[in-house]
Amino acid sequence: MDCLFCKIVSGEIPSTIVYQDEDCVAFRDINPQAPTHVLVIPRQHFASLSEAAQNPALLGHLLSVCAGIAKAEGIAEDGYRVVTNIGTNGAQSVKHLHFHVLGGRKMTEEMA
Ligand code: AMP
């Protein structure tokens, strides 16, 4: 499958990995929008959250990893944001489920 994030999972495309386990990989965003900007993705390909909705254990694990990364990055105490974009109106550019972990600065109050 011609998927950028599947290629990051396989190592075909290099990334700065900050955490990995048998179900997921977390790496630094190539175009960070905040001092800390990490992407948490499942190893298994799902196009988006919608496609992964029947896998609550995996989704819970991914969110747990997001929280663990925030702690490890030292952004948990001041607060941070976890975001996943879905489809066209969600402005999703890479069609492999990913959670953005953003922190290290005050986020804007807008949802978009
Ligand atoms: P989204 O717009 O929610 O689909 O987010 C996709 C994210 O992937 C963006 O924040 C990009 O900067 C990021 N991205 C794209 N290519 C790479 C890459 N090769 N390594 C790390 N992050 C990437």
CSV table of N, CA and C and ligand atoms in Angstrom, one decimal:
chain,number,residue,atom,x,y,z
A,1,MET,N,0.8,-1.2,0.0
A,1,MET,CA,0.0,0.0,0.0
A,1,MET,C,0.9,1.2,0.0
A,2,ASP,N,0.5,2.2,-0.8
A,2,ASP,CA,1.3,3.4,-0.9
A,2,ASP,C,0.9,4.4,0.2
A,3,CYS,N,1.3,4.2,1.4
A,3,CYS,CA,0.9,5.0,2.5
A,3,CYS,C,2.2,5.5,3.2
A,4,LEU,N,2.3,6.8,3.3
A,4,LEU,CA,3.5,7.4,3.9
A,4,LEU,C,3.7,6.9,5.4
A,5,PHE,N,2.7,6.8,6.2
A,5,PHE,CA,2.9,6.4,7.6
A,5,PHE,C,3.1,4.9,7.7
A,6,CYS,N,2.6,4.1,6.8
A,6,CYS,CA,3.0,2.7,6.7
A,6,CYS,C,4.5,2.6,6.5
A,7,LYS,N,5.0,3.5,5.6
A,7,LYS,CA,6.4,3.4,5.3
A,7,LYS,C,7.3,3.9,6.5
A,8,ILE,N,6.7,4.8,7.3
A,8,ILE,CA,7.4,5.2,8.5
A,8,ILE,C,7.4,4.0,9.5
A,9,VAL,N,6.3,3.3,9.6
A,9,VAL,CA,6.2,2.1,10.5
A,9,VAL,C,7.3,1.1,10.0
A,10,SER,N,7.4,0.8,8.7
A,10,SER,CA,8.3,-0.2,8.2
A,10,SER,C,9.8,0.3,8.3
A,11,GLY,N,10.0,1.6,8.4
A,11,GLY,CA,11.3,2.1,8.4
A,11,GLY,C,11.8,2.5,7.0
A,12,GLU,N,11.0,2.3,6.0
A,12,GLU,CA,11.4,2.7,4.7
A,12,GLU,C,11.6,4.2,4.5
A,13,ILE,N,10.8,5.0,5.3
A,13,ILE,CA,11.0,6.4,5.4
A,13,ILE,C,11.4,6.7,6.8
A,14,PRO,N,12.5,7.5,6.9
A,14,PRO,CA,13.1,7.7,8.2
A,14,PRO,C,12.2,8.7,9.0
A,15,SER,N,12.2,8.5,10.3
A,15,SER,CA,11.5,9.5,11.2
A,15,SER,C,12.2,9.5,12.6
A,16,THR,N,11.9,10.5,13.3
A,16,THR,CA,12.5,10.6,14.7
A,16,THR,C,11.5,9.9,15.7
A,17,ILE,N,11.7,8.6,15.9
A,17,ILE,CA,10.8,7.9,16.8
A,17,ILE,C,11.1,8.2,18.3
A,18,VAL,N,10.0,8.5,19.0
A,18,VAL,CA,10.2,8.8,20.4
A,18,VAL,C,9.7,7.6,21.3
A,19,TYR,N,8.8,6.8,20.7
A,19,TYR,CA,8.3,5.6,21.4
A,19,TYR,C,7.7,4.6,20.4
A,20,GLN,N,7.9,3.4,20.7
A,20,GLN,CA,7.2,2.3,19.9
A,20,GLN,C,6.9,1.1,20.8
A,21,ASP,N,5.9,0.4,20.4
A,21,ASP,CA,5.6,-0.9,21.0
A,21,ASP,C,5.0,-1.8,19.9
A,22,GLU,N,4.4,-2.9,20.3
A,22,GLU,CA,4.0,-3.9,19.2
A,22,GLU,C,2.8,-3.3,18.5
A,23,ASP,N,2.1,-2.3,19.0
A,23,ASP,CA,0.8,-1.9,18.3
A,23,ASP,C,1.0,-0.5,17.7
A,24,CYS,N,2.0,0.3,18.2
A,24,CYS,CA,2.0,1.7,17.7
A,24,CYS,C,3.4,2.2,17.6
A,25,VAL,N,3.5,3.4,16.9
A,25,VAL,CA,4.8,4.1,16.8
A,25,VAL,C,4.5,5.6,17.0
A,26,ALA,N,5.4,6.3,17.7
A,26,ALA,CA,5.2,7.7,17.9
A,26,ALA,C,6.5,8.4,17.4
A,27,PHE,N,6.3,9.4,16.6
A,27,PHE,CA,7.5,10.1,16.1
A,27,PHE,C,7.2,11.6,15.9
A,28,ARG,N,8.3,12.4,15.8
A,28,ARG,CA,8.1,13.8,15.7
A,28,ARG,C,7.6,14.3,14.4
A,29,ASP,N,6.6,15.2,14.4
A,29,ASP,CA,6.1,15.7,13.2
A,29,ASP,C,7.2,16.5,12.4
A,30,ILE,N,7.2,16.3,11.1
A,30,ILE,CA,8.2,16.9,10.3
A,30,ILE,C,8.0,18.5,10.2
A,31,ASN,N,6.8,18.9,10.5
A,31,ASN,CA,6.5,20.4,10.4
A,31,ASN,C,5.8,20.8,11.7
A,32,PRO,N,6.6,20.9,12.8
A,32,PRO,CA,5.9,21.0,14.1
A,32,PRO,C,5.2,22.3,14.2
A,33,GLN,N,4.0,22.2,14.8
A,33,GLN,CA,3.1,23.4,15.0
A,33,GLN,C,3.2,23.9,16.5
A,34,ALA,N,4.1,23.3,17.3
A,34,ALA,CA,4.3,23.6,18.7
A,34,ALA,C,5.7,23.1,19.1
A,35,PRO,N,6.2,23.6,20.2
A,35,PRO,CA,7.5,23.1,20.6
A,35,PRO,C,7.6,21.6,20.7
A,36,THR,N,6.5,21.0,21.2
A,36,THR,CA,6.4,19.5,21.2
A,36,THR,C,5.3,19.2,20.2
A,37,HIS,N,5.6,18.4,19.2
A,37,HIS,CA,4.5,17.9,18.2
A,37,HIS,C,4.9,16.5,17.8
A,38,VAL,N,4.2,15.6,18.4
A,38,VAL,CA,4.5,14.2,18.2
A,38,VAL,C,3.2,13.5,17.6
A,39,LEU,N,3.4,12.6,16.6
A,39,LEU,CA,2.3,11.9,16.0
A,39,LEU,C,2.3,10.4,16.6
A,40,VAL,N,1.2,10.0,17.0
A,40,VAL,CA,1.0,8.6,17.5
A,40,VAL,C,0.2,7.8,16.5
A,41,ILE,N,0.7,6.8,16.0
A,41,ILE,CA,0.0,6.0,14.9
A,41,ILE,C,0.0,4.5,15.2
A,42,PRO,N,-1.1,3.8,14.8
A,42,PRO,CA,-1.1,2.4,14.9
A,42,PRO,C,-0.2,1.8,13.8
A,43,ARG,N,0.4,0.6,14.2
A,43,ARG,CA,1.2,0.0,13.1
A,43,ARG,C,0.3,-0.5,12.0
A,44,GLN,N,-0.9,-1.0,12.4
A,44,GLN,CA,-1.9,-1.5,11.4
A,44,GLN,C,-2.5,-0.3,10.7
A,45,HIS,N,-2.7,-0.4,9.4
A,45,HIS,CA,-3.3,0.7,8.6
A,45,HIS,C,-4.8,0.8,8.8
A,46,PHE,N,-5.2,2.0,9.3
A,46,PHE,CA,-6.6,2.4,9.3
A,46,PHE,C,-6.6,3.8,8.7
A,47,ALA,N,-7.5,4.1,7.8
A,47,ALA,CA,-7.4,5.4,7.1
A,47,ALA,C,-7.7,6.6,8.0
A,48,SER,N,-8.5,6.3,9.0
A,48,SER,CA,-8.8,7.4,10.0
A,48,SER,C,-9.4,6.8,11.2
A,49,LEU,N,-9.8,7.7,12.2
A,49,LEU,CA,-10.5,7.2,13.3
A,49,LEU,C,-11.8,6.5,13.0
A,50,SER,N,-12.5,7.0,11.9
A,50,SER,CA,-13.7,6.3,11.5
A,50,SER,C,-13.5,4.9,11.2
A,51,GLU,N,-12.4,4.6,10.5
A,51,GLU,CA,-12.2,3.2,10.1
A,51,GLU,C,-11.7,2.3,11.3
A,52,ALA,N,-11.2,2.9,12.3
A,52,ALA,CA,-10.7,2.2,13.5
A,52,ALA,C,-11.8,2.1,14.6
A,53,ALA,N,-13.0,2.6,14.3
A,53,ALA,CA,-14.0,2.7,15.4
A,53,ALA,C,-14.3,1.3,16.0
A,54,GLN,N,-14.1,0.3,15.3
A,54,GLN,CA,-14.5,-1.1,15.9
A,54,GLN,C,-13.3,-1.7,16.7
A,55,ASN,N,-12.3,-0.9,17.0
A,55,ASN,CA,-11.2,-1.3,17.7
A,55,ASN,C,-10.9,-0.5,19.0
A,56,PRO,N,-11.9,-0.5,19.9
A,56,PRO,CA,-11.8,0.4,21.1
A,56,PRO,C,-10.5,0.1,21.9
A,57,ALA,N,-10.1,-1.1,22.0
A,57,ALA,CA,-8.9,-1.4,22.8
A,57,ALA,C,-7.7,-0.7,22.2
A,58,LEU,N,-7.5,-0.8,20.9
A,58,LEU,CA,-6.4,-0.1,20.2
A,58,LEU,C,-6.5,1.4,20.4
A,59,LEU,N,-7.7,1.9,20.2
A,59,LEU,CA,-7.9,3.4,20.4
A,59,LEU,C,-7.5,3.8,21.8
A,60,GLY,N,-8.0,3.1,22.8
A,60,GLY,CA,-7.6,3.4,24.1
A,60,GLY,C,-6.1,3.3,24.4
A,61,HIS,N,-5.5,2.4,23.8
A,61,HIS,CA,-4.0,2.2,23.9
A,61,HIS,C,-3.4,3.5,23.3
A,62,LEU,N,-3.8,3.8,22.1
A,62,LEU,CA,-3.2,5.0,21.5
A,62,LEU,C,-3.3,6.3,22.3
A,63,LEU,N,-4.5,6.5,22.9
A,63,LEU,CA,-4.7,7.6,23.7
A,63,LEU,C,-3.8,7.6,25.0
A,64,SER,N,-3.7,6.4,25.5
A,64,SER,CA,-2.8,6.2,26.7
A,64,SER,C,-1.4,6.5,26.4
A,65,VAL,N,-1.0,6.1,25.2
A,65,VAL,CA,0.4,6.4,24.7
A,65,VAL,C,0.6,7.9,24.6
A,66,CYS,N,-0.5,8.6,24.0
A,66,CYS,CA,-0.4,10.0,23.9
A,66,CYS,C,-0.1,10.7,25.3
A,67,ALA,N,-0.9,10.2,26.3
A,67,ALA,CA,-0.7,10.8,27.6
A,67,ALA,C,0.7,10.5,28.2
A,68,GLY,N,1.2,9.3,27.9
A,68,GLY,CA,2.5,8.9,28.3
A,68,GLY,C,3.6,9.8,27.7
A,69,ILE,N,3.4,10.0,26.4
A,69,ILE,CA,4.4,10.9,25.7
A,69,ILE,C,4.4,12.3,26.2
A,70,ALA,N,3.2,12.8,26.5
A,70,ALA,CA,3.1,14.2,27.1
A,70,ALA,C,3.9,14.2,28.4
A,71,LYS,N,3.8,13.2,29.2
A,71,LYS,CA,4.5,13.2,30.4
A,71,LYS,C,6.0,13.1,30.2
A,72,ALA,N,6.4,12.2,29.3
A,72,ALA,CA,7.8,12.0,29.0
A,72,ALA,C,8.4,13.3,28.3
A,73,GLU,N,7.6,14.0,27.6
A,73,GLU,CA,8.1,15.3,26.9
A,73,GLU,C,8.1,16.5,27.9
A,74,GLY,N,7.5,16.3,29.1
A,74,GLY,CA,7.5,17.3,30.1
A,74,GLY,C,6.5,18.4,29.8
A,75,ILE,N,5.4,18.0,29.1
A,75,ILE,CA,4.4,19.0,28.8
A,75,ILE,C,3.1,18.7,29.5
A,76,ALA,N,3.0,17.7,30.3
A,76,ALA,CA,1.8,17.2,30.9
A,76,ALA,C,1.3,18.2,31.9
A,77,GLU,N,2.2,18.7,32.7
A,77,GLU,CA,1.8,19.5,33.9
A,77,GLU,C,1.2,20.8,33.4
A,78,ASP,N,1.7,21.4,32.4
A,78,ASP,CA,1.1,22.7,31.9
A,78,ASP,C,-0.1,22.5,31.0
A,79,GLY,N,-0.3,21.3,30.5
A,79,GLY,CA,-1.4,21.0,29.6
A,79,GLY,C,-1.0,20.9,28.2
A,80,TYR,N,-1.8,20.2,27.4
A,80,TYR,CA,-1.4,20.0,26.0
A,80,TYR,C,-2.7,19.7,25.2
A,81,ARG,N,-2.5,19.4,24.0
A,81,ARG,CA,-3.7,19.1,23.1
A,81,ARG,C,-3.5,17.8,22.3
A,82,VAL,N,-4.5,16.9,22.3
A,82,VAL,CA,-4.4,15.7,21.4
A,82,VAL,C,-5.5,15.9,20.4
A,83,VAL,N,-5.1,15.8,19.1
A,83,VAL,CA,-6.0,16.0,18.0
A,83,VAL,C,-5.9,14.9,16.9
A,84,THR,N,-7.1,14.5,16.4
A,84,THR,CA,-7.0,13.7,15.2
A,84,THR,C,-8.0,14.3,14.1
A,85,ASN,N,-7.5,14.4,12.9
A,85,ASN,CA,-8.2,15.0,11.8
A,85,ASN,C,-8.8,13.8,11.0
A,86,ILE,N,-10.0,14.0,10.6
A,86,ILE,CA,-10.7,12.9,9.8
A,86,ILE,C,-11.3,13.5,8.5
A,87,GLY,N,-10.8,12.9,7.4
A,87,GLY,CA,-11.4,13.2,6.1
A,87,GLY,C,-11.3,14.6,5.6
A,88,THR,N,-12.0,14.9,4.6
A,88,THR,CA,-11.9,16.2,3.9
A,88,THR,C,-12.2,17.4,4.8
A,89,ASN,N,-13.4,17.4,5.4
A,89,ASN,CA,-13.7,18.5,6.2
A,89,ASN,C,-12.9,18.6,7.5
A,90,GLY,N,-12.3,17.5,7.9
A,90,GLY,CA,-11.4,17.5,9.1
A,90,GLY,C,-10.0,17.9,8.7
A,91,ALA,N,-9.8,18.2,7.4
A,91,ALA,CA,-8.5,18.6,6.9
A,91,ALA,C,-7.4,17.6,7.1
A,92,GLN,N,-7.7,16.3,7.0
A,92,GLN,CA,-6.8,15.2,7.2
A,92,GLN,C,-5.9,15.1,5.9
A,93,SER,N,-4.6,15.2,6.0
A,93,SER,CA,-3.7,15.2,4.8
A,93,SER,C,-3.1,13.8,4.6
A,94,VAL,N,-2.8,13.1,5.7
A,94,VAL,CA,-2.2,11.7,5.6
A,94,VAL,C,-3.3,10.7,6.0
A,95,LYS,N,-3.7,9.8,5.1
A,95,LYS,CA,-4.8,8.9,5.3
A,95,LYS,C,-4.4,7.7,6.1
A,96,HIS,N,-3.7,7.9,7.2
A,96,HIS,CA,-3.4,6.8,8.1
A,96,HIS,C,-3.7,7.4,9.5
A,97,LEU,N,-4.5,6.7,10.3
A,97,LEU,CA,-4.9,7.3,11.6
A,97,LEU,C,-3.7,7.8,12.4
A,98,HIS,N,-3.8,9.0,12.9
A,98,HIS,CA,-2.8,9.5,13.7
A,98,HIS,C,-3.3,10.5,14.7
A,99,PHE,N,-2.8,10.5,15.9
A,99,PHE,CA,-3.1,11.5,16.9
A,99,PHE,C,-1.9,12.5,17.0
A,100,HIS,N,-2.2,13.8,16.9
A,100,HIS,CA,-1.2,14.8,17.2
A,100,HIS,C,-1.2,15.1,18.7
A,101,VAL,N,0.0,15.1,19.2
A,101,VAL,CA,0.2,15.5,20.6
A,101,VAL,C,1.0,16.8,20.6
A,102,LEU,N,0.3,17.9,21.0
A,102,LEU,CA,0.9,19.2,20.8
A,102,LEU,C,1.0,19.9,22.2
A,103,GLY,N,2.1,20.5,22.4
A,103,GLY,CA,2.3,21.2,23.7
A,103,GLY,C,3.6,22.0,23.7
A,104,GLY,N,3.8,22.6,24.9
A,104,GLY,CA,5.0,23.5,25.0
A,104,GLY,C,4.7,24.9,24.8
A,105,ARG,N,3.4,25.2,24.4
A,105,ARG,CA,3.0,26.6,24.3
A,105,ARG,C,1.5,26.6,24.6
A,106,LYS,N,0.9,27.8,24.8
A,106,LYS,CA,-0.5,28.0,25.0
A,106,LYS,C,-1.2,27.8,23.7
A,107,MET,N,-2.2,26.9,23.6
A,107,MET,CA,-2.9,26.7,22.4
A,107,MET,C,-4.0,27.8,22.3
A,108,THR,N,-4.4,28.1,21.1
A,108,THR,CA,-5.5,29.0,20.9
A,108,THR,C,-6.8,28.3,21.4
A,109,GLU,N,-7.8,29.1,21.6
A,109,GLU,CA,-9.1,28.6,22.1
A,109,GLU,C,-10.0,28.1,21.0
A,110,GLU,N,-9.6,28.4,19.8
A,110,GLU,CA,-10.5,28.0,18.7
A,110,GLU,C,-10.3,26.5,18.5
A,111,MET,N,-11.4,25.9,18.0
A,111,MET,CA,-11.3,24.4,17.7
A,111,MET,C,-10.8,24.2,16.4
A,112,ALA,N,-10.7,25.2,15.5
A,112,ALA,CA,-10.2,25.0,14.2
A,112,ALA,C,-9.1,26.0,13.9
B,1,AMP,P1,-3.0,15.7,9.2
B,1,AMP,O1,-3.1,17.0,8.4
B,1,AMP,O2,-3.8,15.6,10.4
B,1,AMP,O3,-3.2,14.5,8.2
B,1,AMP,O4,-1.5,15.6,9.7
B,1,AMP,C1,-0.5,15.0,9.0
B,1,AMP,C2,0.8,15.4,9.7
B,1,AMP,O5,1.9,14.6,9.2
B,1,AMP,C3,1.2,16.9,9.4
B,1,AMP,O6,1.3,17.5,10.6
B,1,AMP,C4,2.6,16.7,8.7
B,1,AMP,O7,3.5,17.7,9.1
B,1,AMP,C5,3.0,15.4,9.2
B,1,AMP,N1,4.0,14.7,8.3
B,1,AMP,C6,3.9,14.6,6.9
B,1,AMP,N2,5.0,13.9,6.5
B,1,AMP,C7,5.7,13.5,7.6
B,1,AMP,C8,6.9,12.8,7.7
B,1,AMP,N3,7.6,12.3,6.7
B,1,AMP,N4,7.4,12.7,9.0
B,1,AMP,C9,6.8,13.2,10.0
B,1,AMP,N5,5.6,13.9,9.9
B,1,AMP,C10,5.1,14.1,8.7
